[in-house]
Coordinates of C-alpha atoms in Angstrom, one line a residue:
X19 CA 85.1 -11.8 -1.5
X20 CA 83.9 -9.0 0.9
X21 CA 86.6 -8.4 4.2
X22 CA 85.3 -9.7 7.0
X23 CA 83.6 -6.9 8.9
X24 CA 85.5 -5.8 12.7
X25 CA 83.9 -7.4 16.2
X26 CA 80.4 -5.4 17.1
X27 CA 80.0 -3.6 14.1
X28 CA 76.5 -3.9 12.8
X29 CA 75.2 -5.0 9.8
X30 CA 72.2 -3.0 7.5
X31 CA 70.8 -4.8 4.3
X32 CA 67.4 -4.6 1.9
X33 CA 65.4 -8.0 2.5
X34 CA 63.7 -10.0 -0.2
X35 CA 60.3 -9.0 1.7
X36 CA 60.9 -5.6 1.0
X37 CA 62.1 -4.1 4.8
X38 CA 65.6 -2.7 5.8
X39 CA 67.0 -4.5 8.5
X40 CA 69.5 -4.2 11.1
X41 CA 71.4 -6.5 12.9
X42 CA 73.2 -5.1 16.2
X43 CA 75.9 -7.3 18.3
X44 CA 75.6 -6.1 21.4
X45 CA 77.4 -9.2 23.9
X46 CA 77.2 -12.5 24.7
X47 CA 73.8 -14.3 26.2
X48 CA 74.5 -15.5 29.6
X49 CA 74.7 -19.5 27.5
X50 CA 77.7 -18.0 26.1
X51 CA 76.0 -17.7 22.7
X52 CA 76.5 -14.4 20.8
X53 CA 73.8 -11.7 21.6
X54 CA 72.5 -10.4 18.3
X55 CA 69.6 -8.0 18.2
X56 CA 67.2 -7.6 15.0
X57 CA 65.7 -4.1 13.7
X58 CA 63.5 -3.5 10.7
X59 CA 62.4 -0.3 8.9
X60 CA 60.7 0.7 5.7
X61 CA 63.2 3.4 4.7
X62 CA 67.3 3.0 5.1
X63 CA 67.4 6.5 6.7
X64 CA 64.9 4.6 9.7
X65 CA 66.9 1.4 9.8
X66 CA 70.5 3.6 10.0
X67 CA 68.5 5.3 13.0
X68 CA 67.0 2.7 15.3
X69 CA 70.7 0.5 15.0
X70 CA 72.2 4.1 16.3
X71 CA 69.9 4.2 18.9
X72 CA 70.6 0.5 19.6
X73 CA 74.3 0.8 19.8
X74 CA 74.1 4.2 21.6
X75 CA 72.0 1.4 24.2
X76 CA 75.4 -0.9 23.9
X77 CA 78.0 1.4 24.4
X78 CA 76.4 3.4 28.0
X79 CA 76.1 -0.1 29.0
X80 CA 72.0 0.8 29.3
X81 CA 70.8 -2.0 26.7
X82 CA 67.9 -4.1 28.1
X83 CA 68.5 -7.8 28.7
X84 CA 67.8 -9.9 25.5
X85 CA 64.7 -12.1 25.7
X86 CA 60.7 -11.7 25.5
X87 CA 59.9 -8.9 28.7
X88 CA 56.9 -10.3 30.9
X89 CA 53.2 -8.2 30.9
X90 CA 52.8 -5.6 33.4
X91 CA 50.4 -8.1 35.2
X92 CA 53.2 -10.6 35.0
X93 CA 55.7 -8.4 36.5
X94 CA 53.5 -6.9 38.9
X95 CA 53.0 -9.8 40.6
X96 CA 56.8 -11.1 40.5
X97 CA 57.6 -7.4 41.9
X98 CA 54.9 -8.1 44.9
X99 CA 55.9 -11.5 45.6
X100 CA 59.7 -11.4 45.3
X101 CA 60.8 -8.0 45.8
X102 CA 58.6 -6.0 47.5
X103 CA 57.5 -8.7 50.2
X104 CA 60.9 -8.6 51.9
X105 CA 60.5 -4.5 52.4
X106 CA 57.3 -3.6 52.6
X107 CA 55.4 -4.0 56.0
X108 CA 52.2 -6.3 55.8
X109 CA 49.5 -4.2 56.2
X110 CA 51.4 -2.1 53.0
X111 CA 52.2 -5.1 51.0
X112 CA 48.0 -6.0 51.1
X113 CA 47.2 -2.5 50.2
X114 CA 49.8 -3.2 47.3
X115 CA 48.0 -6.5 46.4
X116 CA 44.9 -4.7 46.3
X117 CA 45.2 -1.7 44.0
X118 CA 47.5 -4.1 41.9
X119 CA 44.6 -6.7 41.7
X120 CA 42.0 -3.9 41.2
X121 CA 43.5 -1.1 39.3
X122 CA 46.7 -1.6 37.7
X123 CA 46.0 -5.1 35.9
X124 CA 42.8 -4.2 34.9
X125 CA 43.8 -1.2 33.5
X126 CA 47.2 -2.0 31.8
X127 CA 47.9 -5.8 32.3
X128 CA 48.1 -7.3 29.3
X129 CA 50.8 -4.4 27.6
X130 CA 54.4 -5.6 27.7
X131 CA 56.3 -3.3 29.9
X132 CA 58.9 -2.5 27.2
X133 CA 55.9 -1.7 25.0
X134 CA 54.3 0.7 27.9
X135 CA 53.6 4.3 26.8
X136 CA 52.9 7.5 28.8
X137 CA 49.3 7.7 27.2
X138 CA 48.3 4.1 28.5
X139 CA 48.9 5.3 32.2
X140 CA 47.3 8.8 31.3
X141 CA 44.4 7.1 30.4
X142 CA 43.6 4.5 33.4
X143 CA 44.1 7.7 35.6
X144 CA 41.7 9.5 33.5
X145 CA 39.2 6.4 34.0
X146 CA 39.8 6.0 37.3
X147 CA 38.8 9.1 38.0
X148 CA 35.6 9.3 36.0
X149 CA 34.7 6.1 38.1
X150 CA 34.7 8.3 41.4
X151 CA 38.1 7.3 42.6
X152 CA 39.7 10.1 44.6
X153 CA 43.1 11.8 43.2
X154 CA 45.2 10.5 46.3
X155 CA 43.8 6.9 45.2
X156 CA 45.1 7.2 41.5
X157 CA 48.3 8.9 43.1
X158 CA 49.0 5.7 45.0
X159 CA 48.3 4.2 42.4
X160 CA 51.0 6.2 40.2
X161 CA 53.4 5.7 42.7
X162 CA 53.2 1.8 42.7
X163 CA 53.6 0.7 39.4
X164 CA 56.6 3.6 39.1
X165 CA 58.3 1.6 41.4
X166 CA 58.0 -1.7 40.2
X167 CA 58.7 -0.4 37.0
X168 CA 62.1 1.3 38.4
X169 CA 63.1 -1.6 39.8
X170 CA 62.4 -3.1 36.1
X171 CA 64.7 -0.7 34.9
X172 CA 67.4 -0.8 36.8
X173 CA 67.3 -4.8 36.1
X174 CA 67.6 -3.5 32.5
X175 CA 64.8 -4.7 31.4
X176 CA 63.5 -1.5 30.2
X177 CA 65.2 1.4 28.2
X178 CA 63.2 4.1 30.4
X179 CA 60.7 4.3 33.1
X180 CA 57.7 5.6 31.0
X181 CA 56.2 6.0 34.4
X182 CA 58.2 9.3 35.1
X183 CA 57.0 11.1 31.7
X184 CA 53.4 11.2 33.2
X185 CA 51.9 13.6 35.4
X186 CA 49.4 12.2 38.1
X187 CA 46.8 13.7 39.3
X188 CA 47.1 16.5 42.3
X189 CA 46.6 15.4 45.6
X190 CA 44.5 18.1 47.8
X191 CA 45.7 17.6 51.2
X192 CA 42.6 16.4 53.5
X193 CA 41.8 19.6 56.0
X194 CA 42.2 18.4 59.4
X195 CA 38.7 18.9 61.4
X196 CA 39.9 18.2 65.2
X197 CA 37.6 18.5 68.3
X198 CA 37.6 21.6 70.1
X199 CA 37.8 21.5 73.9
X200 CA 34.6 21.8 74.6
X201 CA 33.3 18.9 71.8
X202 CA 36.3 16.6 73.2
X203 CA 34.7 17.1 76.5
X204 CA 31.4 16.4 75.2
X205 CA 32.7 12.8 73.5
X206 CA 34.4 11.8 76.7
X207 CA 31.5 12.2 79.1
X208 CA 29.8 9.7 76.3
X209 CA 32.3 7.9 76.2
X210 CA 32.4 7.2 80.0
X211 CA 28.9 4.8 79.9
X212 CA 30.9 2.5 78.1
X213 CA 33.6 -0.3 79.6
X214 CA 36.0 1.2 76.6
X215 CA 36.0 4.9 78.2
X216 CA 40.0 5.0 78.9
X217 CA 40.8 3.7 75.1
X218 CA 39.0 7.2 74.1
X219 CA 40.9 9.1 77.0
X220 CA 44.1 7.7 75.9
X221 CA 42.8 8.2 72.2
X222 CA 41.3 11.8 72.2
X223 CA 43.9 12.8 75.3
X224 CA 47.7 11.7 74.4
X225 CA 46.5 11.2 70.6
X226 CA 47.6 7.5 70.3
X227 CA 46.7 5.9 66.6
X228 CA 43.9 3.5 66.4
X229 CA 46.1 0.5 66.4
X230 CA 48.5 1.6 68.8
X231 CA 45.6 1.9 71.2
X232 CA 44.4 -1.4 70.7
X233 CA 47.7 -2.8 70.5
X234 CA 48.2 -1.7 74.2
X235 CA 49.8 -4.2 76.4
X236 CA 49.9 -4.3 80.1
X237 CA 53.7 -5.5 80.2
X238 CA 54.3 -1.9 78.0
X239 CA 52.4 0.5 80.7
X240 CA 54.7 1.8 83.5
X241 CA 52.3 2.8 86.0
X242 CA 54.6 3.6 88.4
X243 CA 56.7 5.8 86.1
X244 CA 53.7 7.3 84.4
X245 CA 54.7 5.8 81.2
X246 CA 53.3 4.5 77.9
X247 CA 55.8 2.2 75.6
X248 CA 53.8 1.8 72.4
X249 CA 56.0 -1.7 71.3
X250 CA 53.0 -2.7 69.2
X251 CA 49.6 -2.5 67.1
X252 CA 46.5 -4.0 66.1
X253 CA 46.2 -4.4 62.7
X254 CA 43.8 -6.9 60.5
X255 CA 45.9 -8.6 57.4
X256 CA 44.4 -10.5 54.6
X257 CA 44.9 -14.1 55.1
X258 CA 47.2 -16.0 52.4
X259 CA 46.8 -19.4 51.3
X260 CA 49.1 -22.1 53.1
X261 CA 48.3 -24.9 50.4
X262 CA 49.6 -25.8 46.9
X263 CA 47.0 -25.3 44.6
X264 CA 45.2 -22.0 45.7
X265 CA 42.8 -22.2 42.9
X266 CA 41.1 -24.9 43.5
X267 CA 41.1 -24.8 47.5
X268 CA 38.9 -21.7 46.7
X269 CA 36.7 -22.9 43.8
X270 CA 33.2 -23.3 45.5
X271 CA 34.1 -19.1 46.2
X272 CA 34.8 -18.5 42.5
X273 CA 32.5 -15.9 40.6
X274 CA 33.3 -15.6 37.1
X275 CA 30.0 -13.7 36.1
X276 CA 29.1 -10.3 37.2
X277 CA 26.3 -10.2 39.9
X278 CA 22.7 -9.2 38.7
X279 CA 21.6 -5.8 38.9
X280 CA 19.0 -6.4 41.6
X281 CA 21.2 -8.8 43.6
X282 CA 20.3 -9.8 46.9
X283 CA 22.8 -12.1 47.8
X284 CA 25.4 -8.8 48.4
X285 CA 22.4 -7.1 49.3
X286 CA 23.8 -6.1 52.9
X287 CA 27.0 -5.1 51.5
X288 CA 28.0 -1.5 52.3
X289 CA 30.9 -1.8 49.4
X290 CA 28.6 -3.1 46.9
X291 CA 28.5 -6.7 45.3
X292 CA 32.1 -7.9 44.7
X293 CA 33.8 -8.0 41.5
X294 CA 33.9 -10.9 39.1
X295 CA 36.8 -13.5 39.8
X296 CA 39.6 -13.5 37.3
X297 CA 39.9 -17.0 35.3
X298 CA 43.0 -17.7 37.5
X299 CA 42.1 -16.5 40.6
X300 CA 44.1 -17.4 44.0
X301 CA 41.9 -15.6 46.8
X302 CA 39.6 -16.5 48.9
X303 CA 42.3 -17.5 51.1
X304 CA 39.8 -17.0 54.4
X305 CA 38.5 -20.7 53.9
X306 CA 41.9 -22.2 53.0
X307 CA 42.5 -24.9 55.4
X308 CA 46.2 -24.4 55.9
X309 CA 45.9 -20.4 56.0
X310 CA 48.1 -18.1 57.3
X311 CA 49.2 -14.8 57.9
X312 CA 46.3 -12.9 58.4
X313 CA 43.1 -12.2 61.0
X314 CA 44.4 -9.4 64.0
X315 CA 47.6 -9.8 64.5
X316 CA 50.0 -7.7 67.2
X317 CA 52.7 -5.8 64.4
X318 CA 55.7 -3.7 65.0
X319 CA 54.6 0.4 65.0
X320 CA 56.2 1.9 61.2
X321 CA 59.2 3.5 62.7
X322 CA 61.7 3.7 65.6
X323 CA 60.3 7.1 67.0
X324 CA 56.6 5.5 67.1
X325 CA 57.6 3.2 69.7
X326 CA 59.3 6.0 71.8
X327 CA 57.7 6.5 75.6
X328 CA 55.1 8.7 75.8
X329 CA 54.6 10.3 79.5
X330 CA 51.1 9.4 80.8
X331 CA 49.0 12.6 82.7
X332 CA 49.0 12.2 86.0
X333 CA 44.7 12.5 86.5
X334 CA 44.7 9.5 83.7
X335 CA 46.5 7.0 86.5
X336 CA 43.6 6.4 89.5
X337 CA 41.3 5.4 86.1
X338 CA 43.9 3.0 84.6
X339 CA 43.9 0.9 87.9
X340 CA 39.8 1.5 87.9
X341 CA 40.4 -0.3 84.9
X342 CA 42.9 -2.5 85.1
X343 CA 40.5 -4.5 88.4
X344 CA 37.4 -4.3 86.3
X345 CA 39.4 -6.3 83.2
X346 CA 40.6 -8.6 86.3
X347 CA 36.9 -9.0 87.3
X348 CA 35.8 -10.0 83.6
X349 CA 38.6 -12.4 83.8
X350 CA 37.5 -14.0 86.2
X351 CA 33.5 -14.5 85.5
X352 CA 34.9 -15.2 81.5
X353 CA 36.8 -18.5 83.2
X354 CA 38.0 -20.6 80.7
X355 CA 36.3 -18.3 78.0
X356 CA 39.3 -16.1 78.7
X357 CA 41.9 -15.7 76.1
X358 CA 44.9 -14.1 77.4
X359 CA 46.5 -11.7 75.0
X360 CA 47.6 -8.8 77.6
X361 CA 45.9 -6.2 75.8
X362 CA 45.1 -3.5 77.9
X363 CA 41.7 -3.1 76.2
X364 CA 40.0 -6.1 75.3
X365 CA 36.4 -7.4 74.2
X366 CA 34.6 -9.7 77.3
X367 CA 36.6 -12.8 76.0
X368 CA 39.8 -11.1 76.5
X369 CA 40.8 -11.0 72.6
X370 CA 41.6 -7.4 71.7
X371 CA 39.3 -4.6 70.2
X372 CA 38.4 -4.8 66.4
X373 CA 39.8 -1.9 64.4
X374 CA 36.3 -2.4 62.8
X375 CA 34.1 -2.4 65.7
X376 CA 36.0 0.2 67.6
X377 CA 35.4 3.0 64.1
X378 CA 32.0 2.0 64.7
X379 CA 31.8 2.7 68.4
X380 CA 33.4 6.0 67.7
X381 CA 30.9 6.9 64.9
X382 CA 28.2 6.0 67.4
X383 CA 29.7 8.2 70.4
X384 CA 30.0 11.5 68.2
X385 CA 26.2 10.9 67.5
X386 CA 25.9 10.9 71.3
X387 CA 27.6 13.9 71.9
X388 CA 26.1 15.9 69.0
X389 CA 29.1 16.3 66.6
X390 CA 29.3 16.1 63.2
X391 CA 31.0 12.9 61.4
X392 CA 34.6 13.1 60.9
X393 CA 37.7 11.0 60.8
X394 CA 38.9 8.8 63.7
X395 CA 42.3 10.4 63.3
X396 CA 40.7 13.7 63.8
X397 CA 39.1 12.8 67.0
X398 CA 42.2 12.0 68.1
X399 CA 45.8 12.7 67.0
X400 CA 44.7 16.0 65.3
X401 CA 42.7 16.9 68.4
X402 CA 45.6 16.2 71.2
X403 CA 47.9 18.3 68.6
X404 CA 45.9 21.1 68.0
X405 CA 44.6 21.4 72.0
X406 CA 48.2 21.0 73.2
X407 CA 49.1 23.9 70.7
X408 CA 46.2 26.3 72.4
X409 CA 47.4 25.1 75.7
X410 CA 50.4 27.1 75.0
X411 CA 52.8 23.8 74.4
X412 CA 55.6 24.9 71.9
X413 CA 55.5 22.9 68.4
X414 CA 58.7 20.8 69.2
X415 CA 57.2 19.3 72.4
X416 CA 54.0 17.9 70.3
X417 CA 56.3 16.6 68.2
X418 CA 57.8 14.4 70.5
X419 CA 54.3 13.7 72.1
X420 CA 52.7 12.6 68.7
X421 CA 56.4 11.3 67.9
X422 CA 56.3 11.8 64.8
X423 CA 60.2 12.2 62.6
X424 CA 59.7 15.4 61.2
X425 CA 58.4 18.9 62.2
X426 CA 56.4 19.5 59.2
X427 CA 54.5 16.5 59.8
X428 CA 53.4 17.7 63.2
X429 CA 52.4 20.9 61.6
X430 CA 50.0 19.2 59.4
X431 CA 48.0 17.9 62.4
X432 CA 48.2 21.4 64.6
X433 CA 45.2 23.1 63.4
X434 CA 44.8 26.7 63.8
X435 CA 41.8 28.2 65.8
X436 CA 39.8 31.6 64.5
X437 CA 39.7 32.8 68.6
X438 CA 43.8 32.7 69.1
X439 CA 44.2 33.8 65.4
X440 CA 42.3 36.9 66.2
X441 CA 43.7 37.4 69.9
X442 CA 47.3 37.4 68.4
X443 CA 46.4 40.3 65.9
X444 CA 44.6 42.5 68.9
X445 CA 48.0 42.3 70.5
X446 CA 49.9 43.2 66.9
X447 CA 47.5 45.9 66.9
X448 CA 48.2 47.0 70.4
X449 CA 52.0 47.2 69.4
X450 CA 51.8 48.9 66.4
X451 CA 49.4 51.8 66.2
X452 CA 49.4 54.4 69.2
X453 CA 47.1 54.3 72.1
X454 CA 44.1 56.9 72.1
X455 CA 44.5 59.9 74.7
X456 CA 41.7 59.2 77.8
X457 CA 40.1 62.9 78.2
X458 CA 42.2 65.8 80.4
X459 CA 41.4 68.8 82.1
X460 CA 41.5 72.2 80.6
X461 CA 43.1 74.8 83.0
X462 CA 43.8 78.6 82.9
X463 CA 47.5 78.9 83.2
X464 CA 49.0 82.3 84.7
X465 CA 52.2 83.2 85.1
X466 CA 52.1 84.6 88.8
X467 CA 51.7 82.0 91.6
X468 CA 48.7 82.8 94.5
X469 CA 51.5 84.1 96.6
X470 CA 52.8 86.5 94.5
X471 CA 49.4 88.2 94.2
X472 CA 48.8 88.8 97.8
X473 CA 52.0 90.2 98.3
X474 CA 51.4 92.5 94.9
X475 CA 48.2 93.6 96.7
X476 CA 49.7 94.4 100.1
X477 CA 52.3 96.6 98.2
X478 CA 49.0 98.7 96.6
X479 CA 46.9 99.6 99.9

């Protein structure tokens, strides 16, 4: 009769099917049953190795959980429901949703995320960027599922984040094109034919963000004291289904086959037709009965310096009142049409500007005013930045103007002009290399004075 072998030492033996196998204790199951993990190998020197690991695993108190570990689409969407939802901000938890949804599960769903390898992720990026995706899309990408799987591992469910072994694609930094003076002048006096002139002052002007303009309230604006307290923003969130069957309260949406190649039924869509509908699928949440959640909705700013006071220019006030009696007028010929939101700029109905419409509008007025296309956020945050740095404002006063945490971040959006890049070397060369010598007057010098010769003179007659 053998001894008994000690508490958690493992056990190696040949099997009648021909495989080595291991069997590692490594605890007790959370039923109080013994823990007892299985390895097989051709070889004995293989077996002998993968218990070592295993026990290595045990002993740093690093072993993953016991149990079958969920798909990458499984987890993903436990991650976004359960975890992430109660950090992330809205607008950030849909943009998760969405490159989850149309990215990640396609891509590498259906591996196990202990069975996850460096070369799956290497390869979805590689796709995604043959498919015209942008490096900072794939990046965001990257950065998502390494976080969910982090958060996978630190629940022990994995042995290692394969996530970190991979290298994502470079991000090139977007170069900021602001307005110059005479171009922001130029958009402004466009601008001023339409009853939304002072969001573009307060846009191109004090550099406000797109949603912190429209998320403007009257009960925020301190005329008196010539201040600005952006408490909130516009943003547009993608509804969520309020019912208990999301499936079927969308099914007369569902698409399960791809759209023709000539199809006209997306035919006015500027993203293209839609993709097919996963077997499961729980969106369409737009025409769910009970929906909530989502449409334009007034949000928190990102940060605690965001909502920081910003001082309004004293020219800007005599138009804010202008404006303020003109939305009092429209009040009172919408009547009961009215819906009071206190926005400070508002459609004729009183509901506030669409992000939508409003990138539109600015699209249109750079047309007007003969400048090339460019981003919203370079017509205005980069613009007030970059005009406030010529105006001879020193970098840690924009900073507090565009309010942003860091300095380096306000560098980013102070562009450098060619004009004050080549005055500041004149005046480097002024200091450094001598003057040239202006012309002078050649004289012949004697060594007698005028005097001295007429009394030399006298002495001879």
């Amino acid at each position: 009769m053998s001894p008994r072998k000690p508490n958690m030492e493992s056990s190696i033996y040949l099997g009648n099917d021909g495989w080595w196998h291991g069997r590692v204790t490594m605890g007790v199951k959370s039923d109080g049953s013994p823990d007892r993990r299985h390895r097989r190998a051709k070889t004995e020197t293989e077996i002998k190795r993968k218990v070592k690991e295993l026990e290595a695993l045990r002993d740093k108190g690093r072993a993953p959980k016991a149990g079958r570990k969920p798909t990458v689409a499984r987890w993903m969407e436990t991650y976004l429901t359960d975890i992430a939802s109660l950090k992330l901000r809205p607008r950030s938890l849909d943009d998760y949703w969405s490159k989850t949804r149309n990215d990640i599960i396609p891509g590498v769903g259906q591996h196990r995320i202990d069975k996850l390898e460096p070369e799956h992720l290497e390869r979805m990026y590689r796709a995604m960027l043959d498919a015209g995706h942008a490096p900072s899309h794939v990046l965001k990408v990257h950065r998502i599922l390494s976080r969910a799987l982090k958060i996978a591992h630190r629940r022990r469910m994995l042995v290692e984040n394969v996530a970190t072994l991979v290298d994502p694609p470079t991000q090139d930094e977007t170069e900021a094109n602001p307005f110059t003076i005479e171009e922001a002048k130029a958009f402004l006096a466009a601008a001023i034919k339409r009853p939304t002139y002072m969001r573009w002052v307060v846009g191109v002007g004090m550099g406000f963000r797109q949603g912190e303009c429209l998320g403007l309230r009257w009960s925020y604006v301190d005329l008196d004291g010539e201040l600005f307290h952006p408490q909130w923003q516009v943003q547009r969130l993608t509804w969520r289904h309020g019912c208990d069957d999301p499936h079927a309260c969308g099914a007369r949406l569902h698409r399960f086959d791809p759209c023709p190649t000539e199809c006209k039924a997306h035919k006015g869509y500027k993203r293209g037709c839609p993709k097919p509908c996963p077997k499961t699928c729980t969106r369409h949440a737009s025409v769910c009965p009970d929906r909530k959640g989502g449409g334009l909705v007034f949000t928190r700013p990102k940060t605690k310096k965001s909502r920081n006071a910003v001082p309004i220019p004293s020219p800007f006030i005599p138009h804010l009142l202008a404006h303020k009696a003109q939305q009092e007028e429209a009040k009172a010929t919408a009547g009961e049409a009215w819906q009071e939101h206190d926005a400070v700029f508002t459609r004729p109905d009183g509901r506030p500007l669409d992000p939508r419409q409003d990138y539109e509008e600015f699209q249109e007025l750079l047309t007007e005013a003969g400048i090339d296309a460019r981003r919203l956020y370079d017509g205005s945050r980069h613009t007030a930045g970059t005009i406030l740095n010529e105006l001879g404002v020193d970098i840690v006063t924009i900073m507090e103007i565009l309010r942003h945490t860091q300095i380096s971040q306000t560098r980013r959006y102070v562009k450098g002009r060619s004009h004050l890049a080549k005055s500041a070397m004149g005046r480097m060369g002024d200091t450094f290399m001598p003057q040239p010598e202006g012309p002078t007057e050649t004289r012949t010098e004697t060594a007698d004075t005028k005097a001295a010769r007429a009394r030399r003179r006298r002495r001879i007659r």
